[in-house]
Coordinates of C-alpha atoms and ligand atoms in Angstrom, one line a residue:
X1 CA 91.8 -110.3 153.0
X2 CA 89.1 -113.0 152.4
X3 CA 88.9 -115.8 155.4
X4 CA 86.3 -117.6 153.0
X5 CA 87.9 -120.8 151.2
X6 CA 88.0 -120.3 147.1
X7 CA 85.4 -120.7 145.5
X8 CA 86.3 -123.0 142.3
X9 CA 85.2 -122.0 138.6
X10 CA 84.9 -124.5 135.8
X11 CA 84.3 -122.9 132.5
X12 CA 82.4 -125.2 129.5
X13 CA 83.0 -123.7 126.4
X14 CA 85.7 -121.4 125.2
X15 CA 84.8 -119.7 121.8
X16 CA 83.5 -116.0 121.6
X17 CA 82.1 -115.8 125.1
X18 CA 84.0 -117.8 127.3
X19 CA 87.2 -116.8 126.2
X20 CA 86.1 -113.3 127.1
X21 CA 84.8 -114.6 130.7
X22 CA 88.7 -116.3 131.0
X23 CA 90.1 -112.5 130.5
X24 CA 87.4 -110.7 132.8
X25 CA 88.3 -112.9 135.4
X26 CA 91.9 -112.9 135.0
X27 CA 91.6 -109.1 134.9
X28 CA 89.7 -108.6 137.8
X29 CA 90.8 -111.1 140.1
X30 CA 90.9 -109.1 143.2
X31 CA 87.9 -106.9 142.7
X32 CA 86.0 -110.4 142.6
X33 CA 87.5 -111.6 145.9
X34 CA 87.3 -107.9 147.2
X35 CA 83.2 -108.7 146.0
X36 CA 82.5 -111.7 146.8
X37 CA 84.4 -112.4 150.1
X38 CA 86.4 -115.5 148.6
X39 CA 89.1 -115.8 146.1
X40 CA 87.4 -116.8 142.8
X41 CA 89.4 -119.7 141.1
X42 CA 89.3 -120.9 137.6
X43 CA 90.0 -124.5 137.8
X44 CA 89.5 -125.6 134.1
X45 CA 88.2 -124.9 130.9
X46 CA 86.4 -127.5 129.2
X47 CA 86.7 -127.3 124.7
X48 CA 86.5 -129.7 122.0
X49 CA 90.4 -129.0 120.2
X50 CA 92.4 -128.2 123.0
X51 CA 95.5 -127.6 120.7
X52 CA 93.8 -124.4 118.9
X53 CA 95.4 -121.2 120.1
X54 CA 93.6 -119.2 122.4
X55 CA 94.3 -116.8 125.0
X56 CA 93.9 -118.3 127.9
X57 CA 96.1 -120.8 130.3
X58 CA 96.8 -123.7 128.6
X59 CA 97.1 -125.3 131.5
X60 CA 93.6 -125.3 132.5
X61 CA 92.2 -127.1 129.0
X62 CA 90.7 -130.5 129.1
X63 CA 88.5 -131.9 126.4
X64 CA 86.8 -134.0 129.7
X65 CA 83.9 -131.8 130.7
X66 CA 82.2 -134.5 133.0
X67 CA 85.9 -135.0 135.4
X68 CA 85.8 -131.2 135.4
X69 CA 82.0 -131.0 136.8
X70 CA 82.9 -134.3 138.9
X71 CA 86.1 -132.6 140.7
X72 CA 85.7 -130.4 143.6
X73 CA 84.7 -127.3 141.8
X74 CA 81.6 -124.9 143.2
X75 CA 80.5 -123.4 140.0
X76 CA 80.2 -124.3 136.3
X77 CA 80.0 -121.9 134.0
X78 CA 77.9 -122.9 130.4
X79 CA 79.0 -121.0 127.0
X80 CA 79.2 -123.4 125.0
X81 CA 75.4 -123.3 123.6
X82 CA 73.0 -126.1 122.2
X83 CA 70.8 -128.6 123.3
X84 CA 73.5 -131.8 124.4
X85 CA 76.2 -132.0 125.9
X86 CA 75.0 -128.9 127.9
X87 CA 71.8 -130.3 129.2
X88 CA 73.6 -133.9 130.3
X89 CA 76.6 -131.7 132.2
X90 CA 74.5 -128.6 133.8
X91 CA 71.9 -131.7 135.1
X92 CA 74.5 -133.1 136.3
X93 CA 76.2 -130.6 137.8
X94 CA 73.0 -129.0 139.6
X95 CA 72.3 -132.6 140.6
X96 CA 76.0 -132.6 142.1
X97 CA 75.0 -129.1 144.0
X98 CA 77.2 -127.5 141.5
X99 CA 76.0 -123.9 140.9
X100 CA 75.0 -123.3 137.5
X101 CA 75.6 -119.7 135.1
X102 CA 74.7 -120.4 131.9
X103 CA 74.4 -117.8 128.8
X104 CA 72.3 -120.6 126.8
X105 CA 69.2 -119.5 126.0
X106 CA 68.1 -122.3 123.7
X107 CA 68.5 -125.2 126.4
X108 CA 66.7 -122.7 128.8
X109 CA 63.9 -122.1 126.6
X110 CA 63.3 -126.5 126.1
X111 CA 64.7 -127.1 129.0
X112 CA 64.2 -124.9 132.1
X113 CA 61.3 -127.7 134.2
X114 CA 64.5 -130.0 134.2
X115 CA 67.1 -127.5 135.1
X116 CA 64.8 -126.2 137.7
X117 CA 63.9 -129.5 138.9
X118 CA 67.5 -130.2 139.6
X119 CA 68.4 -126.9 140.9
X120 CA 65.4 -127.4 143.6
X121 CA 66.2 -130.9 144.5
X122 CA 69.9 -130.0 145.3
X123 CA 69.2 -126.4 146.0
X124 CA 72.0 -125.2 143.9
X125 CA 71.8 -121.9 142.1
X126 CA 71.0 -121.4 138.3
X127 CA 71.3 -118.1 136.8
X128 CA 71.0 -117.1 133.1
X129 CA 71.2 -113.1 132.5
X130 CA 73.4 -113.9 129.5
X131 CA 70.7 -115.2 128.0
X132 CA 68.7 -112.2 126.9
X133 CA 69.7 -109.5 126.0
X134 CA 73.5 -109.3 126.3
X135 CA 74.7 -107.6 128.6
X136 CA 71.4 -105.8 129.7
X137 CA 70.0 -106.5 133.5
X138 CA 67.2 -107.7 132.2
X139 CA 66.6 -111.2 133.6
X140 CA 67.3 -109.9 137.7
X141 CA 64.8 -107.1 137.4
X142 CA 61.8 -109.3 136.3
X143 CA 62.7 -111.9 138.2
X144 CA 63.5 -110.1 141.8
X145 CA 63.0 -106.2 140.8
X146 CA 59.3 -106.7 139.5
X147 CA 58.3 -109.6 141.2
X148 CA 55.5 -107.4 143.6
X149 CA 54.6 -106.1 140.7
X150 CA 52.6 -107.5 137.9
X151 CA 53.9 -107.3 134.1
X152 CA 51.5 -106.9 131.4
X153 CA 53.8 -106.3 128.2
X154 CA 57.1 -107.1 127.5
X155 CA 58.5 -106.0 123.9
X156 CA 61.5 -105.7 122.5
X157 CA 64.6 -106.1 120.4
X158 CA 66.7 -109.4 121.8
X159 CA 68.5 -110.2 118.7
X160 CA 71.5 -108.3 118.0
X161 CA 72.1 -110.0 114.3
X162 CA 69.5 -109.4 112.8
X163 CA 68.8 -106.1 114.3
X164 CA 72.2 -105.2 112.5
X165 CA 71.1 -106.7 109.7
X166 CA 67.9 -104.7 109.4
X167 CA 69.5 -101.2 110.7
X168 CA 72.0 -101.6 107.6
X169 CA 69.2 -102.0 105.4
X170 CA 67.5 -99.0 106.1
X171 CA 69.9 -96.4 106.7
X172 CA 72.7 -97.7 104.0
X173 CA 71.3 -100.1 102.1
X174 CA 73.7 -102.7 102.5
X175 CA 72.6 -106.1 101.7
X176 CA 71.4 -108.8 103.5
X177 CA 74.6 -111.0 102.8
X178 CA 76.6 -108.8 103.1
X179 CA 75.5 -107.6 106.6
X180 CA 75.3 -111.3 108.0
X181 CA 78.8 -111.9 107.3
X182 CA 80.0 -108.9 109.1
X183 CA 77.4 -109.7 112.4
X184 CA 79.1 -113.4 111.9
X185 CA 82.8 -111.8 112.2
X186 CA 81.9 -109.4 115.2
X187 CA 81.1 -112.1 117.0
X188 CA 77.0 -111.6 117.1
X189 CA 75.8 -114.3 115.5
X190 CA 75.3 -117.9 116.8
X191 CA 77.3 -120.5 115.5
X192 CA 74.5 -121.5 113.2
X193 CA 73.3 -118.0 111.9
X194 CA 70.0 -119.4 110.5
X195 CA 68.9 -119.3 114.2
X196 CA 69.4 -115.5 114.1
X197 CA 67.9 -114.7 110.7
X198 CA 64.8 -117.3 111.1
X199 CA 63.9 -116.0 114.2
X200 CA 64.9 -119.3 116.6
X201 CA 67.3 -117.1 118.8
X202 CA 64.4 -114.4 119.4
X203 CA 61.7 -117.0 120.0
X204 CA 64.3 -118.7 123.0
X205 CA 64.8 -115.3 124.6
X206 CA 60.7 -114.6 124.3
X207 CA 59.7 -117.5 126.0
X208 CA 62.3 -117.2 128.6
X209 CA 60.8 -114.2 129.1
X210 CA 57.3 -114.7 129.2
X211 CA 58.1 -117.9 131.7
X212 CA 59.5 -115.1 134.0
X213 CA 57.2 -112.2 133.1
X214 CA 53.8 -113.5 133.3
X215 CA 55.2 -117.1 136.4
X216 CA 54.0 -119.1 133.7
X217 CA 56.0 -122.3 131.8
X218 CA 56.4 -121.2 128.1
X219 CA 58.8 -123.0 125.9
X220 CA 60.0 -122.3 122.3
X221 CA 57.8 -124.6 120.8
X222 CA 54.9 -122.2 121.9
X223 CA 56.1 -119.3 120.5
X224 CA 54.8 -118.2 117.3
X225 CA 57.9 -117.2 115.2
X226 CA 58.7 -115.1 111.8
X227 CA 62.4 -114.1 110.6
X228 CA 63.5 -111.4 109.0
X229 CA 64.3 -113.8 105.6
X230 CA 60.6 -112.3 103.9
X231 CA 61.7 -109.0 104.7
X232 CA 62.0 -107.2 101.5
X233 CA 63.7 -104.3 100.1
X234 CA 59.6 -102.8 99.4
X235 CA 59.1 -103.5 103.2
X236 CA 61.7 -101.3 104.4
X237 CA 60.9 -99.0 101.8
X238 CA 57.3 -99.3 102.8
X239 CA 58.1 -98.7 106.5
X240 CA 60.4 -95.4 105.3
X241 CA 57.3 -93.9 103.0
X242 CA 55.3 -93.9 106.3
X243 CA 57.7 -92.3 108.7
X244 CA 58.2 -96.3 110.0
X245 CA 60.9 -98.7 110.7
X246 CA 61.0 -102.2 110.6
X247 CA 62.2 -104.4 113.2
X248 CA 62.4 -107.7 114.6
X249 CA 60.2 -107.7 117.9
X250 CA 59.6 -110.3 120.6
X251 CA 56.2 -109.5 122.1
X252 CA 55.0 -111.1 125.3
X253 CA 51.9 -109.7 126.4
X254 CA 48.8 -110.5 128.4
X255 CA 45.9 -110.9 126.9
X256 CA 42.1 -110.8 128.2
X257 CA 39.8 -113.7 126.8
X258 CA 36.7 -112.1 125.6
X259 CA 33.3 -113.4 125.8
X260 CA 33.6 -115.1 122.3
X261 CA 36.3 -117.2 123.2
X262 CA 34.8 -119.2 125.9
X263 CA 37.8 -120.9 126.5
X264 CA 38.3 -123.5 129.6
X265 CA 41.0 -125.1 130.9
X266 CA 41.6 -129.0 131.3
X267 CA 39.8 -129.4 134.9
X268 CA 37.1 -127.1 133.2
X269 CA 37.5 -124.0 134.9
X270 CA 37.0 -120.7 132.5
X271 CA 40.2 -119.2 131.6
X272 CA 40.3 -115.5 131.5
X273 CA 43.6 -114.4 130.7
X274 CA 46.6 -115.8 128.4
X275 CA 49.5 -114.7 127.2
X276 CA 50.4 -113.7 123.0
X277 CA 53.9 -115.0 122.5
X278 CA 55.7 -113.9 119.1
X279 CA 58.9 -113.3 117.3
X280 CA 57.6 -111.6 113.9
X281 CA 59.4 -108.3 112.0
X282 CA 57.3 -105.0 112.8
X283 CA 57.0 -101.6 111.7
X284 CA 57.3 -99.1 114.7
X285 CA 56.9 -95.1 114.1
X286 CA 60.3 -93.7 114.1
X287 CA 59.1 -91.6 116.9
X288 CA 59.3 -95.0 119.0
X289 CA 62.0 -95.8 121.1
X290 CA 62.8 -99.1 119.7
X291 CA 63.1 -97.2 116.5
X292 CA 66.4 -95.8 116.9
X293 CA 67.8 -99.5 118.2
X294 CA 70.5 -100.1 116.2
X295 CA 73.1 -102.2 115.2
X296 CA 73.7 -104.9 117.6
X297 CA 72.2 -102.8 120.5
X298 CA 69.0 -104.9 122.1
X299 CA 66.2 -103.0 124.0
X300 CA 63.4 -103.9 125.8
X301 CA 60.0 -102.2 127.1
X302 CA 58.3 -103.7 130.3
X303 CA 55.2 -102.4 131.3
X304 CA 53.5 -102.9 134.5
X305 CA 50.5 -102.0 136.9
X306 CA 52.2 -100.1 139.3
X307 CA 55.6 -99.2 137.5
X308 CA 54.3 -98.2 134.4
X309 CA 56.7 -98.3 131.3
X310 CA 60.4 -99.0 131.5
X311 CA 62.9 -99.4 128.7
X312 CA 66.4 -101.7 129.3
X313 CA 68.9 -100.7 126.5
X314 CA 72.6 -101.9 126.0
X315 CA 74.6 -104.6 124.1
X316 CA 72.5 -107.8 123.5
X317 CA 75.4 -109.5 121.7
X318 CA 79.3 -110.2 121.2
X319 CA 81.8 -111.4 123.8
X320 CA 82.7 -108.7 126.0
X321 CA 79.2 -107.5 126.7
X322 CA 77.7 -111.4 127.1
X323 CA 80.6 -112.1 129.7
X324 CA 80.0 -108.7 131.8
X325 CA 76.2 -110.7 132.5
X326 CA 78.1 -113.8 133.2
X327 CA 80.5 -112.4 135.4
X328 CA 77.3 -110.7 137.1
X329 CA 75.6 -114.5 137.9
X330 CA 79.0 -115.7 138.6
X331 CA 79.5 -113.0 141.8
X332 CA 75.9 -113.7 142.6
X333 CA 76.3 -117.3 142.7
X334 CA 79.6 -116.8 144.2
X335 CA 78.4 -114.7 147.3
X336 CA 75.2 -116.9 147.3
X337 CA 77.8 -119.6 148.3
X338 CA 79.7 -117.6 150.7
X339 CA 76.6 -116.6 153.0
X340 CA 75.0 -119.8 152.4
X341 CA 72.4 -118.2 150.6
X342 CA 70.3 -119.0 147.2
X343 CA 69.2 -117.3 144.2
X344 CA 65.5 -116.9 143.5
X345 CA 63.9 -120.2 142.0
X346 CA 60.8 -120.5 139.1
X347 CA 57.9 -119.8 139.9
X348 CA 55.0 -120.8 137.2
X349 CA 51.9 -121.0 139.4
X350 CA 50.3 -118.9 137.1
X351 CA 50.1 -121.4 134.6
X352 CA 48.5 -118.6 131.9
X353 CA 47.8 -120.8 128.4
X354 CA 49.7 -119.0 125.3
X355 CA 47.1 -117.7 122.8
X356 CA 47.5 -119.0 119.3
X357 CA 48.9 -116.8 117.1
X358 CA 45.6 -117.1 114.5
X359 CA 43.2 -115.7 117.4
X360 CA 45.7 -113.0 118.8
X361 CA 44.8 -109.2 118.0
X362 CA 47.4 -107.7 115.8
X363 CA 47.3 -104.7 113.2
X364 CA 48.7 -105.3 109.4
X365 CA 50.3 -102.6 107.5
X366 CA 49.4 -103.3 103.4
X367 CA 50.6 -101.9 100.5
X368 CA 49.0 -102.7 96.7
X369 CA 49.9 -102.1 93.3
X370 CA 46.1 -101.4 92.1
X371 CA 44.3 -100.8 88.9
X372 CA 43.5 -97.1 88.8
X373 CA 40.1 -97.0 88.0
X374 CA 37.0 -95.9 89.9
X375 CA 35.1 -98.2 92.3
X376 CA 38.9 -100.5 93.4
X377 CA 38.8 -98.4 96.8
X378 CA 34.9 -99.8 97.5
X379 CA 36.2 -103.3 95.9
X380 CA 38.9 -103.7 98.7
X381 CA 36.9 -101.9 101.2
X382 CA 34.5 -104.5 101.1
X383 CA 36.8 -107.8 101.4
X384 CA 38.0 -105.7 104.7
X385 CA 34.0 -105.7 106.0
X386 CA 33.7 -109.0 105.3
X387 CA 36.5 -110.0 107.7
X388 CA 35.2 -108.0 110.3
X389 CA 38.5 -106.0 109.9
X390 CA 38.3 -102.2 110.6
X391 CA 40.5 -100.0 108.2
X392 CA 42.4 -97.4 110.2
X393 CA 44.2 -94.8 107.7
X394 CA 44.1 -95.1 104.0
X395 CA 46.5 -93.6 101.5
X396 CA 46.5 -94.0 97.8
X397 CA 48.1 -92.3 95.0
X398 CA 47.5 -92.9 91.4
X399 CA 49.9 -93.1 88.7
X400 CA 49.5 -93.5 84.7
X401 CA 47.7 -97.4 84.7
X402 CA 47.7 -97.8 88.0
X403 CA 48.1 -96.8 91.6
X404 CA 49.4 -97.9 94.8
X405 CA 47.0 -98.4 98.0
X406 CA 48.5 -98.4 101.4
X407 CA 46.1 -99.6 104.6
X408 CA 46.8 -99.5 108.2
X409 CA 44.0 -101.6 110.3
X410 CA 42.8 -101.6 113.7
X411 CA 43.5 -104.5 115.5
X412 CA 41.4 -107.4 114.6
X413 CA 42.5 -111.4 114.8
X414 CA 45.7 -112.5 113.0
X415 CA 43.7 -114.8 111.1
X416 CA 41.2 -112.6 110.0
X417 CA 43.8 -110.4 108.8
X418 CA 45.0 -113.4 106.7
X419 CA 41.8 -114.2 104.8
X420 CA 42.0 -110.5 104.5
X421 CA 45.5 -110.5 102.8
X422 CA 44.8 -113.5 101.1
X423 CA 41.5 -112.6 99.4
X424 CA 42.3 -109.0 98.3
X425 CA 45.4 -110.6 96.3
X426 CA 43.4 -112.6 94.4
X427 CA 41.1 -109.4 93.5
X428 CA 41.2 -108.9 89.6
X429 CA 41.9 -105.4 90.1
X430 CA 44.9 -106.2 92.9
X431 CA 47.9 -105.8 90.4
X432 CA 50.8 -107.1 93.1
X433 CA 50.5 -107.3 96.6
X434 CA 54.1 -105.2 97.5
X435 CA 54.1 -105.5 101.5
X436 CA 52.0 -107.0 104.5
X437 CA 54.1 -106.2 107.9
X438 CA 52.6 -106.1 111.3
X439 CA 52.4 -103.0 113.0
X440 CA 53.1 -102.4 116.8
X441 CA 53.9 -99.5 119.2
X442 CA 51.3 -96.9 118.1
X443 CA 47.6 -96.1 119.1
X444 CA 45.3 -94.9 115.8
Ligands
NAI1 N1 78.0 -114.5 121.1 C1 77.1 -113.8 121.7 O1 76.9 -112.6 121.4 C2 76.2 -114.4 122.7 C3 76.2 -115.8 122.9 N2 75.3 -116.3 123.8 C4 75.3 -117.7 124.1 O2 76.6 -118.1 124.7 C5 76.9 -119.4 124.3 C6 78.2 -119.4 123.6 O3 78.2 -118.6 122.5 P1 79.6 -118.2 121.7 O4 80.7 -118.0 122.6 O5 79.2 -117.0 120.8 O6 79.7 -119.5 120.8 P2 81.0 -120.1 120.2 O7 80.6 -121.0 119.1 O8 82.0 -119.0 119.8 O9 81.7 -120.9 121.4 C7 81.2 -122.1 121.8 C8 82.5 -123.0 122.1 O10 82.1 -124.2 122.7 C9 82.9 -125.2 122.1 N3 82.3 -126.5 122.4 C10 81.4 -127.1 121.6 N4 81.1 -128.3 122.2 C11 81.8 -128.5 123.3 C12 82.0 -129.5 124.2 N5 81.3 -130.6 124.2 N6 82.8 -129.3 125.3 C13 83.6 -128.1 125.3 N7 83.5 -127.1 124.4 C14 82.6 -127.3 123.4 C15 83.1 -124.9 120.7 O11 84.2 -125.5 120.1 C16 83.2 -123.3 120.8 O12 84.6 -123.0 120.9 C17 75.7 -119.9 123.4 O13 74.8 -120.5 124.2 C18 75.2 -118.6 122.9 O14 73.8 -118.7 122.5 C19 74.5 -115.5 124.6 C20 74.5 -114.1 124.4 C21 75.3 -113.5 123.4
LIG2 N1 73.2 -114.4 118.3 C1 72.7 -113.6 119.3 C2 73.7 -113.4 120.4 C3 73.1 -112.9 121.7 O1 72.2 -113.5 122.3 C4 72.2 -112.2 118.8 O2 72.6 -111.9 117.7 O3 71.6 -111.5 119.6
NA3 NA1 70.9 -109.9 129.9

């Protein structure tokens, strides 16, 4: 038995996640104390209609989330999502010395200086592994696993909706619609789907990321994001034709500054790294790993100096999965409060700038319905040369009146790979311009 007073839970938020957290820790109440070395207590449960039926004790409901974080509780325990009321209650409750576990990766990624700022000034504990990913330990390895390491590339599939969405699209060819719904009722998406399908979600759990990957401060707002709403029925076909895929990626990746750039930073000194950070769809070779992600299954490569390549894989989204990573921060928090201990804090000396998208070295897959006549091939050709962009693989196949082109690049600039896309449509002999997808995880 456990000579260690109880710790107290307050949970905020009792819809897909929490309720599941409510059942977890009913379920395993005394494999937490056998863990932690204290009784683990729910104490309330803070929702917004406490007469709607749930399964949980109705005893513990109160629509008054600030009496709840001002009683004598030691944790609070965040799934309810958005920007306010969470911010207001987890600042206060860090402020308070409350611990913190939050799965809410949106207030994180606008968010984290203040919620680290208040953690540090009361030296209470704020963990967020719910946040990306799911379920996966992905947050704990980067920030503690890795942290003598150094990470050049993180990449990877961190939305489980729209990875659904797009894995029913190329293997049955359900519809978009139709998929959304169903990643709605399974308890994927976020309570405002557009955030899934437009990219939002991903570009909160990629700057997350990069702010613990690369010890540098990068918020949504600096992440250059693309949904999966212009992915078309040609894409995917596209992808298939070419032994490809497409998928949703968040890339964080380190990036050299070349001589050209000549970029300095505001006290003047030269900068010689920064960091790419994007949410755009991609076509992978099916041969990748991240190929054959699917449903709402997340996965994530990590690459770095001395590890080399890693992949996490597991449920990124739905209740039961999100809770397991909550009930993980809660027994760390929990233990952290039993031996007096503390979580790690944020550390963003680095301070690496985040590359605009425009001068960021990408490769474009693009496929055109062409006039099939002599000299169209040179006519293309040439727009490419002109951009400075080098053509990697060319396939094209002729038909009656006219043909289709497909071209693979080398990397060049995203922008340059614009004006390339943007002139060759308007080429007379440039019938239709059927697809234009990034395209990541192979070497040419
Ligand atoms: N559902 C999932 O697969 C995952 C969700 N998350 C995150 O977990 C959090 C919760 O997500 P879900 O449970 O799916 O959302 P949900 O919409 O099912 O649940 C949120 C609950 O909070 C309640 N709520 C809203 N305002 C409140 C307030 N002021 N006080 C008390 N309760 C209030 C809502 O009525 C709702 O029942 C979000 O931050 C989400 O991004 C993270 C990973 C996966
Ligand atoms: N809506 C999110 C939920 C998990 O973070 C997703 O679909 O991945
Ligand atoms: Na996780």
């Amino acid at each position: 038995m456990s000579s260690h007073k109880p710790i107290k839970v307050a949970l905020l938020g009792c819809g897909t996640v929490g309720t599941e957290v409510v059942r977890l820790l009913t379920d395993q109440a005394a494999d937490l104390t056998a863990r932690v070395g204290a009784p683990v207590v729910l104490t309330g449960i803070a929702v917004r209609r406490p007469h709607k039926h749930r399964d949980v004790p109705a005893e513990l409901l109160t629509t008054d989330a600030e009496a709840l974080i001002a009683s004598d509780v030691d944790v609070i325990v965040e799934v309810i999502g958005g920007i306010e009321p969470a911010r207001s209650l987890l600042l206060a409750a860090l402020r308070s010395g409350k611990s913190v576990v939050t799965a809410n990766k949106a207030l994180l990624a606008e968010h984290s200086a203040d919620l680290f700022e208040a953690s540090d000034a009361s030296g209470a504990d704020l963990y967020f592994e719910a946040a990306v990913a799911g379920a996966i330990p992905l947050l704990r390895p980067l920030r503690e696993s890795l942290a003598g390491d150094r990470i050049t590339r993180v990449m990877g599939i961190v939305n489980g909706t729209t990875n659904f969405i797009l894995s029913g699209m190329d293997s049955t060819g359900a519809s978009y619609g139709e998929t959304l719904d169903e990643a709605t009722r399974l308890g994927y998406a976020e309570a405002d789907p557009t955030a899934d399908v437009d990219g939002f979600d991903a570009a909160s759990k990629a700057a997350i990321l990069a702010s613990l990957a690369f010890h540098s401060r990068v918020t949504a707002a600096d992440v250059y994001r693309e949904g999966i709403a212009s992915v078309s029925a040609a894409d995917i076909a596209a992808a298939k034709a070419l032994g490809r895929t497409v998928k949703l990626l968040a890339i964080c990746e380190r990036v050299s500054v070349g001589g050209d750039d000549d970029q300095t930073a505001a006290d003047g000194t030269p900068i010689t790294e920064s960091i790419s950070v994007r949410v755009h769809p991609a076509m992978i070779p099916k041969s990748h790993p991240l190929a054959g992600v699917n449903g709402a299954f997340n996965a994530v490569f990590v690459e770095a100096d001395a590890a080399g390549e890693m992949m996490f894989y597991g449920q990124g989204a739905g209740g039961a999965p999100t809770a397991s990573a909550v009930l993980g921060d809660l027994v760390a928090v929990a233990r952290n409060r039993v031996h007096s201990g503390r979580g790690p804090r944020e550390s963003a000396y680095a301070a690496l700038p985040v590359r605009p998208m425009g001068q960021t070295p990408t490769r474009y897959h693009i496929s055109l319905d062409v006039a099939d006549r002599a000299g169209v091939l040179s006519q293309v050709a040439a727009v490419f040369a002109e951009h400075d962009v080098s053509i990697a693989a060319v396939r094209q196949e002729g038909r009656v009146d006219d043909a289709s082109l497909v071209i693979v690049t080398h990397a060049a600039t995203d922008a340059a790979l614009r004006s390339t896309v943007d002139k060759i449509g308007g080429l007379p002999v440039v019938r239709e311009v059927v697809s234009v997808m990034r395209v990541e995880g192979e070497e040419l």
